[in-house]
Amino acid sequence: MTTPTAKRLGHRSERAATMKIDGFRGRLIRADHTDYDTARAVWNGAVDRRPHVIARCIGTADVVAAVRFARDHDLEIAIRGGGHNVAGTAVCDDGIVIDLSAMRAVRVDPADRRAWVQGGALWGDVDHETQAHGLATTGGIVSHTGVAGLTLGGGVGWLMRKHGLTVDNLLAADIVTADGERLRASEDEHPDLFWALRGGGGNFGVVTSFEFRLHPIGPTVLAGPILWGATDSGEVLRFYRDFVREAPIELGTVVRFGTAPPIPAIPEDLHWRPVMIVGTCYAGPIEDGERALRPLRAFRTPLLDLVGPKPYVGFQSALDSTVVHGWNYYWKSTHLPELSDDLIGVIADHAFSCSSPRSYVAMFHLKGAVSRVAEGGTAFGNRQASHAITLDGAWRPGEDFGDRDTAWARGFFAALGRFREGVYVNFLGGDEDPDRVREAYGASVYARLVDVKTKYDPDNVFHHNQNIRPRVE
Ligand SMILES: Cc1cc2nc3c(=O)[nH]c(=O)nc-3n(C[C@H](O)[C@H](O)[C@H](O)COP(=O)(O)OP(=O)(O)OC[C@H]3O[C@@H](n4cnc5c(N)ncnc54)[C@H](O)[C@@H]3O)c2cc1C
């Protein structure tokens, strides 16, 4: 219900949003602007929010000006990095979007193996620049995902078992706080804030740039998917469980259950056929990868085996066309322990019963370097879990799979109930119980995050996110 006060505030904030922002040099995009609908759209087409203004920043000074303006005029703030989050928190109704999508620069120091990345960059930008030097850091497995949101939540990807989560490779971040102050956070500067930024999401300010540690990768790596028919999935999963338990940490795998996507690499007769895919990427010498993958590739004669040497930067965008901007998405997610026969039974029973041919399940194998960092070493929770699974309803605008695949994801999630071991905060959807944010961190990490939030954002200015509420003194 809209109260008279909220109504008054709404009118006031609407008026404020038509004003000029002192010291702002980027673009202000309002509802009457021809780019408004494109600028407010996020990756998830099911999210339809109408901010008063989108402040597309071109530098840190713009971010400072936008934060101060929003605070002075009581405007709701959403922060947009890559705009990829399934919950759509990058855009708000009314209020202001502090949009970093024009800040995508990446600078690499190959001698020192470091990269400086602006807060609106996508992973494709980072891989492109770092791979020019045969370097990389752990990033997402879809190249159009934003660096900022992914990093601030933790960052899982092909390289994590060898090189750690994205946050384990974060060396420093430049941030604009709720007071419009610029701070640099690192092990030596505001270490409490630096700890919180490594998993605590966009709760502490607007990050304008990140500094990452890089590692020699490729540029050619052994990588690719192996496909089996859906009816074999229980048996293949049991083999996979034993295989990954012993696999070297260089081997990153993500299992995908769904239909075979109609991409050029997959022969047409397999397109749309229900399959279990094990995606692989080996972060080490090709010959070692060949040896490590041999048993998996030989199991039960796969329908298709596309593992081979390929450019890492190309592999990083191989899935892009399977998760297109503007389709509708509904996700449920949880971390899982090692796959027991029981758990495999639940997965095999539900994974293929969605309706939309575009819906899928993705299951990342964690462990390795992820679980070697002590719990609480950064703000990423549940480091001992074995897998992060997302149950992803996906359908195109105008298709009527939405209700059925939302019910499918919820039903599958409920069936996983007794196996749940926390959750990755970046895989949480927009309709989750607030307790799930606590679940993402566990009690002690969450309590520490509340301390840092209370210190740096006591008024909860940055709350349009998976919110950590400050303590009310
Ligand atoms: C298709 C797909 C594939 C994915 N694959 C992976 C994967 O492989 N690995 C993985 O770890 N995750 C993955 N994710 C999840 C991903 O980490 C989150 O969606 C993440 O939020 C995306 O970052 P973004 O910058 O695009 O987010 P946005 O939607 O722009 O922002 C989400 C939130 O992040 C915060 N935020 C964004 N930018 C800033 C900033 N500059 N400063 C402060 N806060 C900011 C804000 O709170 C904002 O509400 C995937 C998501 C999708 C949709």
XYZ file of C-alpha atoms and ligand atoms in Angstrom:
526
model
C 0.000 0.000 0.000
C 1.313 3.486 -0.786
C 1.125 5.690 2.286
C 0.574 9.466 1.927
C 4.183 9.997 3.119
C 5.542 7.553 0.555
C 3.446 9.276 -2.070
C 4.866 12.678 -1.094
C 8.393 11.244 -1.110
C 7.692 9.597 -4.464
C 6.691 12.931 -6.008
C 9.671 14.660 -4.421
C 12.103 12.031 -5.663
C 10.533 12.117 -9.125
C 11.069 15.877 -9.231
C 14.624 15.478 -7.945
C 15.399 12.983 -10.660
C 14.608 15.562 -13.342
C 17.251 17.901 -11.944
C 20.794 18.310 -13.135
C 23.413 16.460 -11.077
C 26.226 18.847 -10.144
C 29.592 17.641 -11.345
C 28.154 14.782 -13.451
C 29.676 14.428 -16.942
C 28.121 11.134 -18.114
C 24.616 10.635 -19.578
C 21.384 11.010 -17.661
C 18.747 8.809 -19.250
C 15.150 9.496 -18.226
C 11.791 8.053 -19.266
C 11.440 10.495 -22.177
C 14.828 9.493 -23.641
C 14.847 7.242 -26.717
C 17.404 4.953 -25.026
C 15.406 4.610 -21.797
C 13.941 1.155 -22.465
C 17.270 -0.287 -23.585
C 19.096 1.327 -20.679
C 16.707 -0.030 -18.025
C 16.635 -3.552 -19.471
C 18.742 -6.162 -17.674
C 19.781 -9.678 -18.706
C 16.648 -11.225 -17.191
C 13.767 -10.148 -19.435
C 11.271 -10.990 -16.667
C 12.526 -7.931 -14.753
C 10.643 -4.783 -15.776
C 11.473 -1.826 -13.555
C 11.234 1.877 -14.292
C 13.772 4.088 -12.544
C 13.326 7.859 -12.569
C 16.804 8.250 -13.996
C 19.741 6.150 -15.161
C 23.019 7.921 -14.416
C 25.498 6.422 -16.858
C 28.829 7.328 -15.305
C 32.053 7.812 -17.227
C 34.375 8.064 -14.254
C 34.683 7.900 -10.477
C 33.798 11.579 -10.065
C 30.446 10.848 -11.723
C 29.813 8.019 -9.268
C 30.577 10.327 -6.340
C 28.245 12.993 -7.763
C 25.452 10.450 -8.335
C 25.712 8.915 -4.835
C 25.692 12.360 -3.170
C 22.772 13.522 -5.305
C 20.771 10.398 -4.506
C 21.378 10.822 -0.793
C 20.552 14.522 -0.811
C 17.233 13.790 -2.509
C 16.242 10.533 -0.810
C 16.430 8.567 -4.036
C 16.482 4.786 -4.053
C 19.824 3.585 -5.509
C 20.467 0.558 -7.713
C 24.013 -0.198 -8.917
C 24.534 -1.648 -12.368
C 27.727 -3.464 -13.311
C 27.044 -5.945 -16.140
C 23.274 -6.040 -15.466
C 23.400 -9.841 -15.398
C 22.055 -10.731 -11.997
C 18.995 -12.962 -12.294
C 17.270 -11.081 -9.444
C 17.499 -7.900 -11.505
C 18.894 -5.832 -8.630
C 20.799 -3.657 -11.107
C 17.594 -1.707 -11.781
C 15.036 -0.246 -9.369
C 11.564 1.222 -9.660
C 11.687 4.985 -9.226
C 15.025 6.151 -7.863
C 18.350 6.240 -9.659
C 20.450 3.573 -11.355
C 24.153 4.245 -10.930
C 25.162 2.622 -14.186
C 28.806 1.712 -14.771
C 28.287 0.092 -18.174
C 30.356 2.804 -19.889
C 33.329 2.072 -17.581
C 34.794 -1.095 -19.098
C 38.506 -0.397 -19.381
C 41.035 -3.113 -18.538
C 44.780 -2.530 -18.103
C 47.239 -5.390 -17.745
C 50.715 -5.362 -16.247
C 52.114 -8.610 -17.677
C 55.403 -8.390 -15.759
C 53.656 -8.120 -12.428
C 50.764 -10.343 -13.522
C 48.093 -7.860 -12.460
C 45.029 -6.394 -14.121
C 43.082 -3.223 -13.298
C 39.475 -3.527 -14.340
C 36.788 -0.838 -14.250
C 33.532 -1.518 -12.427
C 31.345 -1.890 -15.519
C 33.544 -4.365 -17.426
C 32.300 -7.761 -18.590
C 34.330 -10.972 -18.320
C 34.834 -10.952 -22.088
C 36.673 -7.626 -21.701
C 38.999 -9.068 -19.062
C 39.708 -12.321 -20.913
C 40.374 -10.450 -24.158
C 43.012 -8.190 -22.609
C 44.638 -10.682 -20.255
C 44.816 -13.488 -22.836
C 46.794 -11.196 -25.122
C 49.560 -11.914 -22.586
C 48.676 -15.586 -21.990
C 47.260 -14.645 -18.579
C 43.873 -15.013 -16.893
C 42.140 -14.994 -13.556
C 39.109 -16.964 -12.420
C 36.030 -15.441 -14.059
C 32.528 -16.510 -15.010
C 31.766 -19.093 -17.695
C 29.652 -16.696 -19.793
C 31.532 -13.773 -21.321
C 28.681 -11.262 -21.084
C 28.505 -11.525 -17.263
C 29.627 -8.433 -15.335
C 32.917 -8.464 -13.455
C 31.659 -6.335 -10.560
C 28.627 -8.276 -9.379
C 30.328 -11.613 -9.964
C 33.474 -10.628 -8.067
C 31.666 -9.035 -5.145
C 29.651 -12.236 -4.633
C 32.668 -14.563 -4.846
C 33.192 -15.719 -8.421
C 33.113 -19.366 -9.522
C 34.501 -20.523 -12.854
C 36.624 -23.009 -14.769
C 39.874 -21.949 -13.084
C 38.725 -21.845 -9.454
C 39.904 -25.301 -8.374
C 43.453 -24.416 -9.366
C 43.550 -20.658 -8.752
C 40.744 -20.029 -6.263
C 37.567 -18.003 -6.526
C 37.628 -14.615 -8.228
C 37.757 -13.015 -4.758
C 40.800 -15.100 -3.873
C 42.562 -13.253 -6.698
C 41.341 -9.797 -5.755
C 44.215 -7.584 -4.601
C 42.428 -4.278 -4.140
C 39.280 -2.350 -4.987
C 38.470 1.349 -5.342
C 35.093 2.118 -3.870
C 32.744 5.072 -3.429
C 31.021 4.726 -0.067
C 27.545 5.784 1.039
C 28.973 9.184 2.089
C 30.425 9.713 -1.362
C 33.957 9.115 -0.052
C 36.541 7.373 -2.236
C 38.388 4.580 -0.485
C 40.878 1.981 -1.578
C 40.404 -1.376 0.097
C 43.183 -3.967 0.236
C 44.929 -6.125 2.835
C 46.638 -2.927 4.104
C 43.960 -0.294 3.563
C 40.569 -0.676 5.234
C 41.167 -4.427 5.594
C 37.736 -4.958 7.182
C 36.077 -3.500 4.095
C 38.375 -5.494 1.824
C 37.373 -8.681 3.617
C 33.660 -7.843 3.191
C 33.993 -6.982 -0.497
C 35.265 -10.498 -1.136
C 31.823 -12.125 -1.041
C 29.514 -9.592 0.614
C 28.071 -8.284 -2.662
C 27.198 -4.680 -3.477
C 26.343 -3.807 0.128
C 29.241 -1.498 0.924
C 29.487 1.017 -1.891
C 30.034 1.377 -5.617
C 33.248 -0.299 -6.746
C 34.773 1.703 -9.569
C 37.773 -0.535 -10.177
C 39.256 -3.882 -9.190
C 42.854 -5.083 -9.148
C 43.326 -8.786 -9.833
C 46.178 -11.273 -9.656
C 46.701 -13.112 -12.968
C 48.039 -16.554 -13.799
C 49.572 -18.069 -16.923
C 46.713 -19.807 -18.802
C 46.789 -21.059 -22.368
C 46.237 -19.172 -24.577
C 45.420 -22.683 -25.836
C 43.834 -24.967 -23.247
C 42.387 -28.453 -23.309
C 38.670 -27.879 -22.950
C 35.249 -28.796 -24.251
C 31.999 -30.601 -23.495
C 31.255 -34.334 -23.407
C 27.619 -35.325 -24.035
C 25.643 -38.370 -22.930
C 21.946 -39.131 -23.415
C 19.595 -38.111 -20.593
C 18.666 -41.695 -19.827
C 22.297 -42.431 -18.912
C 22.543 -39.480 -16.527
C 22.252 -41.446 -13.253
C 24.996 -43.833 -14.247
C 27.229 -41.096 -15.679
C 26.761 -38.992 -12.538
C 27.856 -41.872 -10.313
C 30.980 -42.267 -12.426
C 31.500 -38.491 -12.454
C 31.278 -38.385 -8.627
C 34.116 -40.869 -8.252
C 36.081 -39.326 -11.113
C 36.083 -35.724 -9.813
C 36.909 -36.851 -6.275
C 40.318 -37.966 -7.559
C 40.722 -35.413 -10.370
C 43.650 -32.974 -10.281
C 42.787 -29.445 -9.176
C 43.685 -28.204 -12.649
C 40.492 -29.798 -13.954
C 37.416 -27.605 -13.796
C 34.059 -29.187 -14.653
C 30.493 -27.930 -14.890
C 27.668 -30.395 -15.501
C 24.719 -29.182 -17.556
C 21.413 -31.030 -17.813
C 19.014 -29.888 -20.509
C 18.631 -30.090 -24.246
C 21.692 -29.961 -26.502
C 21.875 -26.311 -27.575
C 21.684 -25.587 -31.318
C 25.208 -24.223 -31.562
C 27.460 -24.840 -34.586
C 29.835 -27.113 -32.648
C 27.025 -29.628 -32.018
C 25.766 -31.692 -34.985
C 22.201 -30.840 -35.999
C 20.820 -34.307 -35.274
C 21.602 -33.739 -31.579
C 20.067 -30.266 -31.347
C 17.326 -30.063 -28.665
C 17.871 -33.663 -27.594
C 17.870 -34.074 -23.756
C 21.473 -34.618 -22.728
C 23.789 -34.511 -19.771
C 26.886 -32.492 -20.627
C 30.103 -32.412 -18.645
C 31.926 -29.222 -19.613
C 35.654 -29.401 -18.954
C 38.614 -27.034 -18.891
C 42.125 -28.025 -17.872
C 44.292 -25.257 -16.379
C 47.628 -26.894 -17.132
C 49.647 -28.597 -19.878
C 47.483 -30.122 -22.630
C 49.127 -33.576 -22.314
C 48.400 -33.672 -18.578
C 44.805 -32.743 -19.296
C 44.506 -35.487 -21.923
C 45.696 -38.006 -19.357
C 43.435 -36.708 -16.601
C 40.317 -36.733 -18.784
C 40.852 -40.120 -20.436
C 38.667 -42.187 -18.053
C 35.718 -39.783 -18.245
C 35.857 -39.583 -22.030
C 35.897 -43.372 -22.272
C 32.867 -43.912 -20.036
C 29.850 -45.466 -21.807
C 30.660 -44.132 -25.282
C 29.476 -40.506 -25.154
C 27.094 -39.203 -27.820
C 29.645 -36.517 -28.562
C 33.081 -35.572 -27.277
C 34.284 -32.088 -28.191
C 37.254 -31.988 -25.811
C 40.366 -30.727 -27.541
C 42.920 -27.938 -27.537
C 41.183 -24.593 -28.089
C 41.754 -20.907 -27.379
C 40.763 -20.167 -23.778
C 39.259 -16.835 -24.762
C 36.950 -18.507 -27.309
C 35.964 -21.259 -24.880
C 34.941 -18.590 -22.368
C 32.206 -17.422 -24.745
C 31.070 -20.871 -25.948
C 27.938 -20.781 -23.763
C 26.953 -17.170 -24.480
C 24.222 -17.988 -26.982
C 22.514 -20.442 -24.604
C 21.684 -17.710 -22.067
C 20.577 -14.802 -24.184
C 19.812 -11.286 -22.878
C 16.101 -10.570 -22.730
C 14.775 -14.127 -22.300
C 12.840 -14.712 -19.101
C 14.623 -16.576 -16.323
C 13.694 -18.040 -12.941
C 16.429 -19.618 -10.811
C 16.629 -21.650 -7.613
C 19.999 -22.689 -6.281
C 21.837 -24.430 -3.477
C 25.266 -25.761 -2.605
C 25.462 -29.548 -2.357
C 27.757 -32.059 -0.654
C 29.501 -34.851 -2.540
C 26.949 -36.685 -4.689
C 25.553 -39.662 -2.780
C 23.560 -42.282 -4.707
C 20.458 -40.840 -3.068
C 21.217 -37.320 -4.216
C 22.028 -38.536 -7.711
C 18.623 -40.203 -7.775
C 16.904 -36.904 -6.965
C 18.888 -35.024 -9.612
C 18.249 -37.641 -12.310
C 14.526 -37.711 -11.429
C 14.028 -33.934 -11.781
C 16.687 -32.572 -14.101
C 14.881 -33.338 -17.325
C 11.278 -32.683 -16.335
C 11.186 -28.983 -17.194
C 8.962 -27.859 -20.093
C 10.952 -25.235 -21.939
C 13.694 -26.559 -24.223
C 15.799 -23.615 -23.003
C 15.571 -24.427 -19.295
C 18.587 -26.198 -17.848
C 20.451 -27.185 -14.703
C 24.083 -26.203 -14.151
C 26.239 -27.816 -11.476
C 29.710 -26.396 -10.744
C 32.294 -28.649 -9.097
C 33.974 -26.702 -6.276
C 36.662 -28.043 -3.864
C 40.362 -27.753 -4.733
C 41.667 -24.237 -4.060
C 38.155 -23.040 -3.125
C 38.036 -25.166 0.017
C 41.697 -24.652 0.909
C 40.949 -21.087 2.039
C 39.728 -21.149 5.638
C 36.010 -20.568 6.240
C 35.776 -16.851 7.030
C 39.079 -16.078 5.258
C 36.961 -13.973 2.927
C 33.227 -13.234 3.053
C 32.391 -16.137 0.706
C 30.505 -18.748 2.750
C 30.298 -22.540 2.625
C 33.720 -23.164 1.147
C 33.626 -26.865 1.984
C 30.624 -27.631 -0.237
C 31.310 -29.885 -3.221
C 28.940 -28.434 -5.795
C 26.888 -25.322 -6.536
C 23.756 -26.210 -8.478
C 21.342 -23.810 -10.227
C 17.950 -24.909 -11.505
C 17.249 -22.445 -14.256
C 13.880 -21.960 -15.910
C 14.425 -20.101 -19.210
C 11.837 -19.152 -21.805
C 11.519 -16.556 -24.533
C 9.127 -13.585 -24.327
C 5.690 -14.725 -25.491
C 6.290 -18.396 -24.641
C 4.073 -19.899 -21.953
C 6.590 -22.078 -20.118
C 6.969 -19.582 -17.262
C 4.511 -20.991 -14.714
C 5.449 -24.606 -15.387
C 9.209 -24.078 -15.211
C 8.963 -21.841 -12.162
C 7.044 -24.697 -10.507
C 9.641 -27.157 -11.817
C 12.554 -25.194 -10.299
C 10.716 -24.845 -6.979
C 9.735 -28.518 -6.875
C 13.263 -29.656 -7.744
C 14.677 -27.295 -5.093
C 12.268 -28.708 -2.482
C 13.342 -32.247 -3.393
C 16.975 -31.238 -2.771
C 15.976 -29.927 0.678
C 17.697 -32.519 2.871
C 20.969 -32.206 0.927
C 21.288 -28.411 1.004
C 24.561 -26.924 2.281
C 24.263 -23.162 1.932
C 24.039 -21.248 -1.320
C 26.082 -18.961 -3.562
C 24.694 -15.459 -3.038
C 25.020 -14.594 -6.740
C 22.699 -17.434 -7.718
C 19.846 -16.230 -5.486
C 16.701 -15.127 -7.299
C 14.505 -12.110 -6.732
C 11.776 -13.820 -4.683
C 13.885 -15.491 -2.013
C 13.238 -15.461 1.717
C 15.690 -12.922 3.304
C 17.021 -15.795 5.430
C 18.667 -17.165 2.327
C 21.189 -14.312 2.437
C 22.243 -15.540 5.895
C 22.309 -19.058 4.482
C 24.777 -17.878 1.826
C 27.280 -16.881 4.480
C 26.689 -18.952 7.586
C 26.236 -17.382 11.010
C 29.750 -16.156 11.828
C 30.575 -14.669 8.401
C 27.150 -13.019 8.330
C 27.676 -11.480 11.793
C 31.000 -10.035 10.656
C 29.390 -8.673 7.487
C 26.797 -6.908 9.648
C 29.652 -5.243 11.586
C 31.270 -3.969 8.396
C 27.924 -2.855 6.957
C 27.132 -0.964 10.180
C 30.501 0.802 9.977
C 30.472 1.748 6.264
C 26.754 2.028 5.422
C 24.837 2.469 8.701
C 21.773 3.896 6.903
C 21.594 0.981 4.465
C 21.827 3.306 1.478
C 22.896 0.328 -0.637
C 20.001 -2.053 -0.023
C 18.778 -2.846 -3.538
C 20.749 -6.115 -3.493
C 20.925 -9.358 -1.492
C 20.838 -7.195 1.546
C 22.920 -7.358 4.701
C 21.133 -5.111 7.151
C 23.195 -2.838 9.408
C 22.705 -3.106 13.143
C 20.271 -0.551 14.487
C 22.185 1.143 17.346
C 24.069 -16.534 -17.614
C 24.777 -16.338 -16.317
C 25.959 -16.991 -16.083
C 26.604 -16.822 -14.871
N 27.768 -17.499 -14.657
C 28.422 -17.304 -13.506
C 29.682 -17.926 -13.292
O 30.191 -18.647 -14.130
N 30.289 -17.704 -12.124
C 29.754 -16.895 -11.143
O 30.377 -16.732 -10.111
N 28.559 -16.300 -11.327
C 27.909 -16.476 -12.475
N 26.711 -15.863 -12.670
C 26.127 -15.062 -11.575
C 26.755 -13.695 -11.542
O 27.862 -13.746 -10.692
C 25.767 -12.641 -11.017
O 24.664 -12.581 -11.875
C 26.422 -11.275 -10.889
O 25.601 -10.447 -10.092
C 26.644 -10.629 -12.229
O 27.355 -9.435 -12.093
P 26.869 -8.117 -12.850
O 27.872 -7.054 -12.605
O 26.540 -8.433 -14.251
O 25.587 -7.831 -11.972
P 24.501 -6.659 -11.985
O 23.194 -7.254 -12.318
O 24.958 -5.475 -12.744
O 24.522 -6.277 -10.450
C 24.081 -7.162 -9.464
C 24.383 -6.554 -8.123
O 25.789 -6.516 -7.939
C 26.153 -5.321 -7.277
N 27.033 -4.536 -8.157
C 27.137 -4.587 -9.495
N 28.099 -3.754 -9.908
C 28.602 -3.166 -8.806
C 29.637 -2.226 -8.575
N 30.358 -1.717 -9.573
N 29.880 -1.845 -7.298
C 29.176 -2.353 -6.277
N 28.194 -3.248 -6.442
C 27.930 -3.657 -7.697
C 24.882 -4.583 -6.960
O 24.437 -4.925 -5.670
C 23.925 -5.117 -7.978
O 22.590 -5.075 -7.528
C 26.051 -15.981 -13.882
C 24.875 -15.297 -14.130
C 24.237 -15.470 -15.330
C 22.939 -14.756 -15.551
